[in-house]
Amino acid sequence: MSATSPTVGDRLVHKEFPPITRHRLALYCGASGDHNPIHVDIDFAKAAGFPDVFSHGMLVMGYLGQALTDAVAPSRIRSFSTRFAAITQLGAKLTCEGTVTELIEQGGEHRGVGRNCNRSKTALPRPVLTGGGLG
Amino acid sequence: MVDQSAVGREFTSVTARVEPGRLRFFLDTLGETNPVYRDETAAQAAGFTAAPVPPTYLFCLEMMDATMPFEFLTALGIDLARVLHGEQRFDYHAPVVVGDVLTFKPRVTSVTDKKGGAMTLIVVETEVTNQAGVHVADLSRTVVVRNARPS
């Protein structure tokens, strides 16, 4: 978000990420502390009824968070939420797009509400941003 | 199947330290190169006393330092293989930076059946405080349980 007077419809974010690989999921398993085998162990995933391992939702949200703080200083984010609309499969190439959807005043601050989504529609986050430069 | 009796259940508090090496592993995994997370000077220029954590990292800290990371599933009799992450929310009240020692207190706040009982949504809310007792954040996790079909 620009530091001065954002308006509804402004594009905050556009960022592409590399395809999700098994290696990335293994790294994320260790780096995040989420050791659920469904993301790294194909035998476990199949036994659970899935064709293969799939991404941690929080890896997708981590990418969205990265795209967000490329545009907005971390200290200005008040809230960040995501609905995981679909499973992110191996090989998925995420593109994060974010626009300002609303400007509000809350807690004595001018806040912008943004919606980010990625093109494969696996996550629909709604970060609430704020800062002296907003509004 | 999990029912309304689960609402209000609390689980073991988790204490986690924001360690620079573990944070760097997370940043490297996500390909995060933003200097605010890696360089103390950049962090201070952005108004932090030390490098801040990325927006989703609180979720990781709780799992990394929990003695039983999936305690709430075990305690409620839920099979890990039947769980998906439905929604996640973070509300930030104060900065979290490298060196902080955080306490996470999770509790179940709602249980909702969907699709005639085929799925159950469980919301776990977690209050996070730091070493000074400052309430720094609230997490809300919605877990989707794919219930077994009756045979």
PDB file of C-alpha atoms in Angstrom:
ATOM      1  CA  MET A   1       0.000   0.000   0.000  1.00  0.00           C
ATOM      2  CA  SER A   2       1.310   3.432  -0.782  1.00  0.00           C
ATOM      3  CA  ALA A   3       2.129   5.564   2.216  1.00  0.00           C
ATOM      4  CA  THR A   4      -0.311   8.222   1.169  1.00  0.00           C
ATOM      5  CA  SER A   5      -4.072   8.069   0.825  1.00  0.00           C
ATOM      6  CA  PRO A   6      -4.830   4.642  -0.561  1.00  0.00           C
ATOM      7  CA  THR A   7      -8.173   4.310  -2.257  1.00  0.00           C
ATOM      8  CA  VAL A   8     -10.503   1.415  -2.688  1.00  0.00           C
ATOM      9  CA  GLY A   9      -9.416  -0.575  -5.691  1.00  0.00           C
ATOM     10  CA  ASP A  10      -5.686   0.169  -5.334  1.00  0.00           C
ATOM     11  CA  ARG A  11      -3.586  -2.875  -6.060  1.00  0.00           C
ATOM     12  CA  LEU A  12      -1.405  -3.550  -3.016  1.00  0.00           C
ATOM     13  CA  VAL A  13       0.269  -6.709  -3.978  1.00  0.00           C
ATOM     14  CA  HIS A  14       1.266  -8.764  -6.962  1.00  0.00           C
ATOM     15  CA  LYS A  15       3.757 -11.521  -6.359  1.00  0.00           C
ATOM     16  CA  GLU A  16       4.470 -14.897  -7.913  1.00  0.00           C
ATOM     17  CA  PHE A  17       6.011 -17.797  -6.057  1.00  0.00           C
ATOM     18  CA  PRO A  18       7.840 -20.880  -7.328  1.00  0.00           C
ATOM     19  CA  PRO A  19       5.898 -24.135  -7.785  1.00  0.00           C
ATOM     20  CA  ILE A  20       5.254 -26.103  -4.593  1.00  0.00           C
ATOM     21  CA  THR A  21       7.673 -29.033  -4.485  1.00  0.00           C
ATOM     22  CA  ARG A  22       8.041 -31.998  -2.153  1.00  0.00           C
ATOM     23  CA  HIS A  23      11.326 -30.519  -1.048  1.00  0.00           C
ATOM     24  CA  ARG A  24       9.636 -27.241  -0.075  1.00  0.00           C
ATOM     25  CA  LEU A  25       7.031 -29.134   1.936  1.00  0.00           C
ATOM     26  CA  ALA A  26       9.746 -31.076   3.746  1.00  0.00           C
ATOM     27  CA  LEU A  27      11.570 -27.851   4.578  1.00  0.00           C
ATOM     28  CA  TYR A  28       8.343 -26.207   5.720  1.00  0.00           C
ATOM     29  CA  CYS A  29       7.554 -29.213   7.907  1.00  0.00           C
ATOM     30  CA  GLY A  30      10.784 -28.609   9.823  1.00  0.00           C
ATOM     31  CA  ALA A  31      10.777 -24.821   9.688  1.00  0.00           C
ATOM     32  CA  SER A  32       7.187 -24.450  10.873  1.00  0.00           C
ATOM     33  CA  GLY A  33       7.023 -27.173  13.502  1.00  0.00           C
ATOM     34  CA  ASP A  34       3.975 -28.621  11.726  1.00  0.00           C
ATOM     35  CA  HIS A  35       5.026 -32.244  11.423  1.00  0.00           C
ATOM     36  CA  ASN A  36       1.681 -33.564  10.217  1.00  0.00           C
ATOM     37  CA  PRO A  37       2.805 -36.435   7.945  1.00  0.00           C
ATOM     38  CA  ILE A  38      -0.015 -35.758   5.474  1.00  0.00           C
ATOM     39  CA  HIS A  39       2.199 -33.059   3.906  1.00  0.00           C
ATOM     40  CA  VAL A  40       5.374 -35.114   3.501  1.00  0.00           C
ATOM     41  CA  ASP A  41       4.587 -38.827   3.657  1.00  0.00           C
ATOM     42  CA  ILE A  42       2.802 -40.134   0.564  1.00  0.00           C
ATOM     43  CA  ASP A  43       1.886 -43.409   2.282  1.00  0.00           C
ATOM     44  CA  PHE A  44       0.142 -41.532   5.068  1.00  0.00           C
ATOM     45  CA  ALA A  45      -1.604 -39.205   2.599  1.00  0.00           C
ATOM     46  CA  LYS A  46      -2.898 -42.142   0.539  1.00  0.00           C
ATOM     47  CA  ALA A  47      -4.126 -43.973   3.617  1.00  0.00           C
ATOM     48  CA  ALA A  48      -6.044 -40.791   4.498  1.00  0.00           C
ATOM     49  CA  GLY A  49      -7.758 -40.871   1.100  1.00  0.00           C
ATOM     50  CA  PHE A  50      -5.670 -38.309  -0.806  1.00  0.00           C
ATOM     51  CA  PRO A  51      -3.850 -39.058  -4.065  1.00  0.00           C
ATOM     52  CA  ASP A  52      -0.601 -37.502  -2.843  1.00  0.00           C
ATOM     53  CA  VAL A  53       0.832 -35.162  -0.223  1.00  0.00           C
ATOM     54  CA  PHE A  54      -0.345 -31.560  -0.419  1.00  0.00           C
ATOM     55  CA  SER A  55       0.721 -28.190   0.890  1.00  0.00           C
ATOM     56  CA  HIS A  56       0.319 -26.970   4.426  1.00  0.00           C
ATOM     57  CA  GLY A  57      -2.306 -24.233   4.362  1.00  0.00           C
ATOM     58  CA  MET A  58       0.064 -22.195   6.475  1.00  0.00           C
ATOM     59  CA  LEU A  59       2.766 -22.333   3.785  1.00  0.00           C
ATOM     60  CA  VAL A  60       0.283 -20.658   1.439  1.00  0.00           C
ATOM     61  CA  MET A  61      -0.604 -18.122   4.131  1.00  0.00           C
ATOM     62  CA  GLY A  62       3.111 -17.580   4.742  1.00  0.00           C
ATOM     63  CA  TYR A  63       3.552 -16.678   1.067  1.00  0.00           C
ATOM     64  CA  LEU A  64       0.565 -14.345   1.272  1.00  0.00           C
ATOM     65  CA  GLY A  65       2.058 -12.750   4.371  1.00  0.00           C
ATOM     66  CA  GLN A  66       5.312 -12.262   2.512  1.00  0.00           C
ATOM     67  CA  ALA A  67       3.550 -10.562  -0.387  1.00  0.00           C
ATOM     68  CA  LEU A  68       1.716  -8.411   2.142  1.00  0.00           C
ATOM     69  CA  THR A  69       4.773  -7.233   4.072  1.00  0.00           C
ATOM     70  CA  ASP A  70       6.580  -6.482   0.822  1.00  0.00           C
ATOM     71  CA  ALA A  71       3.946  -3.755   0.456  1.00  0.00           C
ATOM     72  CA  VAL A  72       3.119  -2.813   4.043  1.00  0.00           C
ATOM     73  CA  ALA A  73       5.456  -2.581   7.047  1.00  0.00           C
ATOM     74  CA  PRO A  74       4.805  -5.435   9.509  1.00  0.00           C
ATOM     75  CA  SER A  75       4.180  -2.909  12.317  1.00  0.00           C
ATOM     76  CA  ARG A  76       1.160  -1.571  10.421  1.00  0.00           C
ATOM     77  CA  ILE A  77      -0.722  -4.841  10.118  1.00  0.00           C
ATOM     78  CA  ARG A  78      -3.480  -5.184  12.725  1.00  0.00           C
ATOM     79  CA  SER A  79      -5.136  -8.358  11.555  1.00  0.00           C
ATOM     80  CA  PHE A  80      -4.506 -11.027   8.936  1.00  0.00           C
ATOM     81  CA  SER A  81      -6.928 -13.822   8.195  1.00  0.00           C
ATOM     82  CA  THR A  82      -7.259 -16.478   5.546  1.00  0.00           C
ATOM     83  CA  ARG A  83      -9.913 -18.894   4.474  1.00  0.00           C
ATOM     84  CA  PHE A  84      -8.401 -21.928   2.818  1.00  0.00           C
ATOM     85  CA  ALA A  85     -10.808 -22.408  -0.057  1.00  0.00           C
ATOM     86  CA  ALA A  86      -9.180 -25.476  -1.587  1.00  0.00           C
ATOM     87  CA  ILE A  87      -6.233 -27.784  -1.091  1.00  0.00           C
ATOM     88  CA  THR A  88      -2.996 -26.511  -2.658  1.00  0.00           C
ATOM     89  CA  GLN A  89      -1.561 -29.393  -4.627  1.00  0.00           C
ATOM     90  CA  LEU A  90       2.030 -30.246  -5.483  1.00  0.00           C
ATOM     91  CA  GLY A  91       3.252 -28.174  -8.422  1.00  0.00           C
ATOM     92  CA  ALA A  92       0.835 -25.321  -7.708  1.00  0.00           C
ATOM     93  CA  LYS A  93       2.317 -21.988  -8.693  1.00  0.00           C
ATOM     94  CA  LEU A  94       0.853 -19.336  -6.448  1.00  0.00           C
ATOM     95  CA  THR A  95       0.292 -15.779  -7.560  1.00  0.00           C
ATOM     96  CA  CYS A  96      -0.778 -13.374  -4.847  1.00  0.00           C
ATOM     97  CA  GLU A  97      -2.935 -10.442  -5.858  1.00  0.00           C
ATOM     98  CA  GLY A  98      -4.130  -7.936  -3.305  1.00  0.00           C
ATOM     99  CA  THR A  99      -6.354  -4.896  -3.583  1.00  0.00           C
ATOM    100  CA  VAL A 100      -7.825  -2.401  -1.134  1.00  0.00           C
ATOM    101  CA  THR A 101     -11.494  -3.225  -0.679  1.00  0.00           C
ATOM    102  CA  GLU A 102     -12.523  -0.901   2.126  1.00  0.00           C
ATOM    103  CA  LEU A 103     -11.250   1.975   4.265  1.00  0.00           C
ATOM    104  CA  ILE A 104     -12.448   2.087   7.853  1.00  0.00           C
ATOM    105  CA  GLU A 105     -11.791   3.935  11.096  1.00  0.00           C
ATOM    106  CA  GLN A 106     -11.311   1.656  14.050  1.00  0.00           C
ATOM    107  CA  GLY A 107      -9.556   2.007  17.390  1.00  0.00           C
ATOM    108  CA  GLY A 108      -8.773   5.626  16.585  1.00  0.00           C
ATOM    109  CA  GLU A 109      -6.843   4.626  13.486  1.00  0.00           C
ATOM    110  CA  HIS A 110      -7.564   4.881   9.799  1.00  0.00           C
ATOM    111  CA  ARG A 111      -7.410   1.356   8.467  1.00  0.00           C
ATOM    112  CA  GLY A 112      -7.490  -0.173   5.048  1.00  0.00           C
ATOM    113  CA  VAL A 113      -8.996  -3.576   4.442  1.00  0.00           C
ATOM    114  CA  GLY A 114      -7.388  -5.569   1.676  1.00  0.00           C
ATOM    115  CA  ARG A 115      -8.251  -8.761  -0.029  1.00  0.00           C
ATOM    116  CA  ASN A 116      -5.537 -10.971  -1.333  1.00  0.00           C
ATOM    117  CA  CYS A 117      -6.060 -14.068  -3.309  1.00  0.00           C
ATOM    118  CA  ASN A 118      -3.973 -16.327  -5.388  1.00  0.00           C
ATOM    119  CA  ARG A 119      -4.931 -17.335  -8.860  1.00  0.00           C
ATOM    120  CA  SER A 120      -5.343 -20.962  -8.053  1.00  0.00           C
ATOM    121  CA  LYS A 121      -7.919 -19.786  -5.512  1.00  0.00           C
ATOM    122  CA  THR A 122      -6.571 -21.795  -2.662  1.00  0.00           C
ATOM    123  CA  ALA A 123      -6.706 -19.023  -0.112  1.00  0.00           C
ATOM    124  CA  LEU A 124      -8.735 -15.898   0.444  1.00  0.00           C
ATOM    125  CA  PRO A 125      -7.121 -13.751   3.080  1.00  0.00           C
ATOM    126  CA  ARG A 126      -8.448 -10.494   4.422  1.00  0.00           C
ATOM    127  CA  PRO A 127      -5.723  -8.483   6.058  1.00  0.00           C
ATOM    128  CA  VAL A 128      -6.576  -5.331   7.927  1.00  0.00           C
ATOM    129  CA  LEU A 129      -3.819  -2.799   7.639  1.00  0.00           C
ATOM    130  CA  THR A 130      -3.280   0.462   9.294  1.00  0.00           C
ATOM    131  CA  GLY A 131      -0.883   3.312   9.757  1.00  0.00           C
ATOM    132  CA  GLY A 132      -0.568   7.045   9.988  1.00  0.00           C
ATOM    133  CA  GLY A 133      -0.184   7.300   6.239  1.00  0.00           C
ATOM    134  CA  LEU A 134      -3.477   5.620   5.546  1.00  0.00           C
ATOM    135  CA  GLY A 135      -6.676   7.436   4.846  1.00  0.00           C
TER     136      GLY A 135
ATOM    137  CA  MET B   1     -17.624 -37.108  16.874  1.00  0.00           C
ATOM    138  CA  VAL B   2     -16.751 -33.934  18.725  1.00  0.00           C
ATOM    139  CA  ASP B   3     -19.758 -32.285  20.347  1.00  0.00           C
ATOM    140  CA  GLN B   4     -20.588 -29.073  22.190  1.00  0.00           C
ATOM    141  CA  SER B   5     -19.076 -30.409  25.399  1.00  0.00           C
ATOM    142  CA  ALA B   6     -15.681 -29.562  23.883  1.00  0.00           C
ATOM    143  CA  VAL B   7     -16.432 -25.820  23.901  1.00  0.00           C
ATOM    144  CA  GLY B   8     -14.419 -24.102  26.601  1.00  0.00           C
ATOM    145  CA  ARG B   9     -11.825 -26.849  26.872  1.00  0.00           C
ATOM    146  CA  GLU B  10      -8.360 -25.518  27.495  1.00  0.00           C
ATOM    147  CA  PHE B  11      -5.113 -27.185  26.538  1.00  0.00           C
ATOM    148  CA  THR B  12      -1.594 -27.078  27.935  1.00  0.00           C
ATOM    149  CA  SER B  13       0.037 -23.661  27.679  1.00  0.00           C
ATOM    150  CA  VAL B  14       3.095 -23.496  25.445  1.00  0.00           C
ATOM    151  CA  THR B  15       6.134 -21.334  26.121  1.00  0.00           C
ATOM    152  CA  ALA B  16       8.230 -20.512  23.071  1.00  0.00           C
ATOM    153  CA  ARG B  17      11.309 -18.405  22.542  1.00  0.00           C
ATOM    154  CA  VAL B  18      11.790 -16.475  19.315  1.00  0.00           C
ATOM    155  CA  GLU B  19      15.202 -17.825  18.310  1.00  0.00           C
ATOM    156  CA  PRO B  20      17.114 -16.204  15.440  1.00  0.00           C
ATOM    157  CA  GLY B  21      18.365 -19.479  13.905  1.00  0.00           C
ATOM    158  CA  ARG B  22      14.932 -21.079  13.741  1.00  0.00           C
ATOM    159  CA  LEU B  23      13.464 -17.860  12.368  1.00  0.00           C
ATOM    160  CA  ARG B  24      16.141 -17.768   9.641  1.00  0.00           C
ATOM    161  CA  PHE B  25      15.259 -21.354   8.633  1.00  0.00           C
ATOM    162  CA  PHE B  26      11.623 -20.268   8.266  1.00  0.00           C
ATOM    163  CA  LEU B  27      12.586 -17.186   6.231  1.00  0.00           C
ATOM    164  CA  ASP B  28      14.848 -19.275   3.969  1.00  0.00           C
ATOM    165  CA  THR B  29      12.096 -21.853   3.455  1.00  0.00           C
ATOM    166  CA  LEU B  30       9.688 -19.171   2.273  1.00  0.00           C
ATOM    167  CA  GLY B  31      12.333 -17.386   0.212  1.00  0.00           C
ATOM    168  CA  GLU B  32      11.707 -14.327   2.369  1.00  0.00           C
ATOM    169  CA  THR B  33      14.436 -11.749   1.744  1.00  0.00           C
ATOM    170  CA  ASN B  34      12.823  -8.657   3.295  1.00  0.00           C
ATOM    171  CA  PRO B  35      15.681  -7.068   5.318  1.00  0.00           C
ATOM    172  CA  VAL B  36      13.321  -6.057   8.134  1.00  0.00           C
ATOM    173  CA  TYR B  37      13.280  -9.731   9.243  1.00  0.00           C
ATOM    174  CA  ARG B  38      17.014 -10.362   8.802  1.00  0.00           C
ATOM    175  CA  ASP B  39      18.901  -7.180   9.557  1.00  0.00           C
ATOM    176  CA  GLU B  40      18.787  -5.519  12.958  1.00  0.00           C
ATOM    177  CA  THR B  41      19.477  -2.084  11.488  1.00  0.00           C
ATOM    178  CA  ALA B  42      16.592  -2.427   9.041  1.00  0.00           C
ATOM    179  CA  ALA B  43      14.355  -3.675  11.871  1.00  0.00           C
ATOM    180  CA  GLN B  44      15.261  -0.704  14.039  1.00  0.00           C
ATOM    181  CA  ALA B  45      14.689   1.688  11.147  1.00  0.00           C
ATOM    182  CA  ALA B  46      11.199   0.164  10.906  1.00  0.00           C
ATOM    183  CA  GLY B  47      10.593   0.915  14.586  1.00  0.00           C
ATOM    184  CA  PHE B  48      11.341  -2.488  16.150  1.00  0.00           C
ATOM    185  CA  THR B  49      13.769  -3.169  19.017  1.00  0.00           C
ATOM    186  CA  ALA B  50      14.981  -6.312  17.178  1.00  0.00           C
ATOM    187  CA  ALA B  51      13.961  -8.284  14.080  1.00  0.00           C
ATOM    188  CA  PRO B  52      10.183  -8.846  14.070  1.00  0.00           C
ATOM    189  CA  VAL B  53       8.565 -12.156  13.148  1.00  0.00           C
ATOM    190  CA  PRO B  54       6.622 -12.553   9.866  1.00  0.00           C
ATOM    191  CA  PRO B  55       2.814 -12.397  10.074  1.00  0.00           C
ATOM    192  CA  THR B  56       2.188 -16.157  10.309  1.00  0.00           C
ATOM    193  CA  TYR B  57       5.158 -17.182  12.462  1.00  0.00           C
ATOM    194  CA  LEU B  58       3.244 -17.192  15.759  1.00  0.00           C
ATOM    195  CA  PHE B  59       1.366 -20.254  14.517  1.00  0.00           C
ATOM    196  CA  CYS B  60       4.707 -22.020  14.030  1.00  0.00           C
ATOM    197  CA  LEU B  61       6.195 -21.038  17.379  1.00  0.00           C
ATOM    198  CA  GLU B  62       3.298 -22.605  19.224  1.00  0.00           C
ATOM    199  CA  MET B  63       3.702 -25.899  17.359  1.00  0.00           C
ATOM    200  CA  MET B  64       7.505 -25.959  17.548  1.00  0.00           C
ATOM    201  CA  ASP B  65       7.689 -25.699  21.300  1.00  0.00           C
ATOM    202  CA  ALA B  66       4.607 -27.678  22.265  1.00  0.00           C
ATOM    203  CA  THR B  67       5.394 -30.949  24.028  1.00  0.00           C
ATOM    204  CA  MET B  68       2.329 -32.378  22.255  1.00  0.00           C
ATOM    205  CA  PRO B  69       1.789 -30.292  19.087  1.00  0.00           C
ATOM    206  CA  PHE B  70      -1.478 -32.056  18.251  1.00  0.00           C
ATOM    207  CA  GLU B  71      -2.715 -32.258  21.842  1.00  0.00           C
ATOM    208  CA  PHE B  72      -6.098 -30.742  21.057  1.00  0.00           C
ATOM    209  CA  LEU B  73      -6.755 -33.418  18.443  1.00  0.00           C
ATOM    210  CA  THR B  74      -5.738 -36.265  20.721  1.00  0.00           C
ATOM    211  CA  ALA B  75      -7.665 -34.798  23.655  1.00  0.00           C
ATOM    212  CA  LEU B  76     -10.830 -34.559  21.547  1.00  0.00           C
ATOM    213  CA  GLY B  77     -10.345 -37.999  19.992  1.00  0.00           C
ATOM    214  CA  ILE B  78      -9.749 -36.678  16.459  1.00  0.00           C
ATOM    215  CA  ASP B  79      -7.616 -38.603  13.959  1.00  0.00           C
ATOM    216  CA  LEU B  80      -4.901 -36.342  12.505  1.00  0.00           C
ATOM    217  CA  ALA B  81      -5.490 -37.890   9.064  1.00  0.00           C
ATOM    218  CA  ARG B  82      -9.049 -36.487   9.039  1.00  0.00           C
ATOM    219  CA  VAL B  83      -8.133 -32.878   9.706  1.00  0.00           C
ATOM    220  CA  LEU B  84      -7.821 -29.952   7.302  1.00  0.00           C
ATOM    221  CA  HIS B  85      -7.062 -26.331   8.070  1.00  0.00           C
ATOM    222  CA  GLY B  86     -10.154 -24.299   7.228  1.00  0.00           C
ATOM    223  CA  GLU B  87      -9.382 -20.773   8.338  1.00  0.00           C
ATOM    224  CA  GLN B  88      -6.702 -18.911  10.218  1.00  0.00           C
ATOM    225  CA  ARG B  89      -6.778 -15.467  11.776  1.00  0.00           C
ATOM    226  CA  PHE B  90      -4.171 -13.374  13.558  1.00  0.00           C
ATOM    227  CA  ASP B  91      -4.936 -10.212  15.520  1.00  0.00           C
ATOM    228  CA  TYR B  92      -1.810  -8.294  16.423  1.00  0.00           C
ATOM    229  CA  HIS B  93      -1.736  -6.074  19.508  1.00  0.00           C
ATOM    230  CA  ALA B  94       1.991  -5.475  20.095  1.00  0.00           C
ATOM    231  CA  PRO B  95       5.280  -6.297  18.316  1.00  0.00           C
ATOM    232  CA  VAL B  96       6.916  -9.727  18.617  1.00  0.00           C
ATOM    233  CA  VAL B  97      10.661  -9.721  18.043  1.00  0.00           C
ATOM    234  CA  VAL B  98      13.693 -12.021  18.249  1.00  0.00           C
ATOM    235  CA  GLY B  99      14.483 -12.783  21.889  1.00  0.00           C
ATOM    236  CA  ASP B 100      10.889 -12.612  23.098  1.00  0.00           C
ATOM    237  CA  VAL B 101       9.553 -15.465  25.204  1.00  0.00           C
ATOM    238  CA  LEU B 102       5.888 -16.054  24.438  1.00  0.00           C
ATOM    239  CA  THR B 103       3.155 -17.974  26.211  1.00  0.00           C
ATOM    240  CA  PHE B 104       0.333 -19.486  24.168  1.00  0.00           C
ATOM    241  CA  LYS B 105      -2.955 -20.422  25.854  1.00  0.00           C
ATOM    242  CA  PRO B 106      -5.280 -22.371  23.549  1.00  0.00           C
ATOM    243  CA  ARG B 107      -8.959 -23.143  24.133  1.00  0.00           C
ATOM    244  CA  VAL B 108     -11.895 -24.382  22.070  1.00  0.00           C
ATOM    245  CA  THR B 109     -14.422 -21.624  21.385  1.00  0.00           C
ATOM    246  CA  SER B 110     -16.869 -23.308  19.019  1.00  0.00           C
ATOM    247  CA  VAL B 111     -17.899 -26.619  17.520  1.00  0.00           C
ATOM    248  CA  THR B 112     -20.201 -26.622  14.477  1.00  0.00           C
ATOM    249  CA  ASP B 113     -21.462 -29.565  12.472  1.00  0.00           C
ATOM    250  CA  LYS B 114     -21.744 -29.093   8.708  1.00  0.00           C
ATOM    251  CA  LYS B 115     -23.268 -31.073   5.884  1.00  0.00           C
ATOM    252  CA  GLY B 116     -25.429 -33.208   8.133  1.00  0.00           C
ATOM    253  CA  GLY B 117     -22.497 -34.205  10.288  1.00  0.00           C
ATOM    254  CA  ALA B 118     -20.126 -35.082   7.434  1.00  0.00           C
ATOM    255  CA  MET B 119     -17.816 -32.345   8.689  1.00  0.00           C
ATOM    256  CA  THR B 120     -17.245 -30.654  12.021  1.00  0.00           C
ATOM    257  CA  LEU B 121     -15.656 -27.218  12.292  1.00  0.00           C
ATOM    258  CA  ILE B 122     -13.718 -26.640  15.505  1.00  0.00           C
ATOM    259  CA  VAL B 123     -12.416 -23.197  16.405  1.00  0.00           C
ATOM    260  CA  VAL B 124      -9.406 -23.001  18.718  1.00  0.00           C
ATOM    261  CA  GLU B 125      -8.495 -19.532  19.938  1.00  0.00           C
ATOM    262  CA  THR B 126      -5.079 -18.877  21.435  1.00  0.00           C
ATOM    263  CA  GLU B 127      -4.059 -15.873  23.491  1.00  0.00           C
ATOM    264  CA  VAL B 128      -0.389 -14.936  23.249  1.00  0.00           C
ATOM    265  CA  THR B 129       1.478 -12.952  25.884  1.00  0.00           C
ATOM    266  CA  ASN B 130       5.158 -12.036  26.103  1.00  0.00           C
ATOM    267  CA  GLN B 131       7.763 -12.158  28.878  1.00  0.00           C
ATOM    268  CA  ALA B 132       6.518  -8.811  30.242  1.00  0.00           C
ATOM    269  CA  GLY B 133       2.942 -10.058  30.412  1.00  0.00           C
ATOM    270  CA  VAL B 134       1.907  -7.938  27.414  1.00  0.00           C
ATOM    271  CA  HIS B 135      -0.942  -9.430  25.399  1.00  0.00           C
ATOM    272  CA  VAL B 136       0.726  -9.400  21.968  1.00  0.00           C
ATOM    273  CA  ALA B 137      -1.669 -11.354  19.752  1.00  0.00           C
ATOM    274  CA  ASP B 138      -4.680 -13.597  19.393  1.00  0.00           C
ATOM    275  CA  LEU B 139      -4.803 -16.552  17.033  1.00  0.00           C
ATOM    276  CA  SER B 140      -7.922 -18.247  15.795  1.00  0.00           C
ATOM    277  CA  ARG B 141      -7.656 -21.554  13.987  1.00  0.00           C
ATOM    278  CA  THR B 142     -10.605 -23.293  12.352  1.00  0.00           C
ATOM    279  CA  VAL B 143     -10.038 -26.980  11.910  1.00  0.00           C
ATOM    280  CA  VAL B 144     -12.210 -29.011   9.562  1.00  0.00           C
ATOM    281  CA  VAL B 145     -12.737 -32.612  10.624  1.00  0.00           C
ATOM    282  CA  ARG B 146     -13.866 -34.979   7.874  1.00  0.00           C
ATOM    283  CA  ASN B 147     -16.037 -37.327   9.902  1.00  0.00           C
ATOM    284  CA  ALA B 148     -16.100 -41.007   9.141  1.00  0.00           C
ATOM    285  CA  ARG B 149     -19.186 -42.132   7.259  1.00  0.00           C
ATOM    286  CA  PRO B 150     -21.399 -44.404   9.336  1.00  0.00           C
ATOM    287  CA  SER B 151     -20.950 -47.984   8.143  1.00  0.00           C
TER     288      SER B 151
END
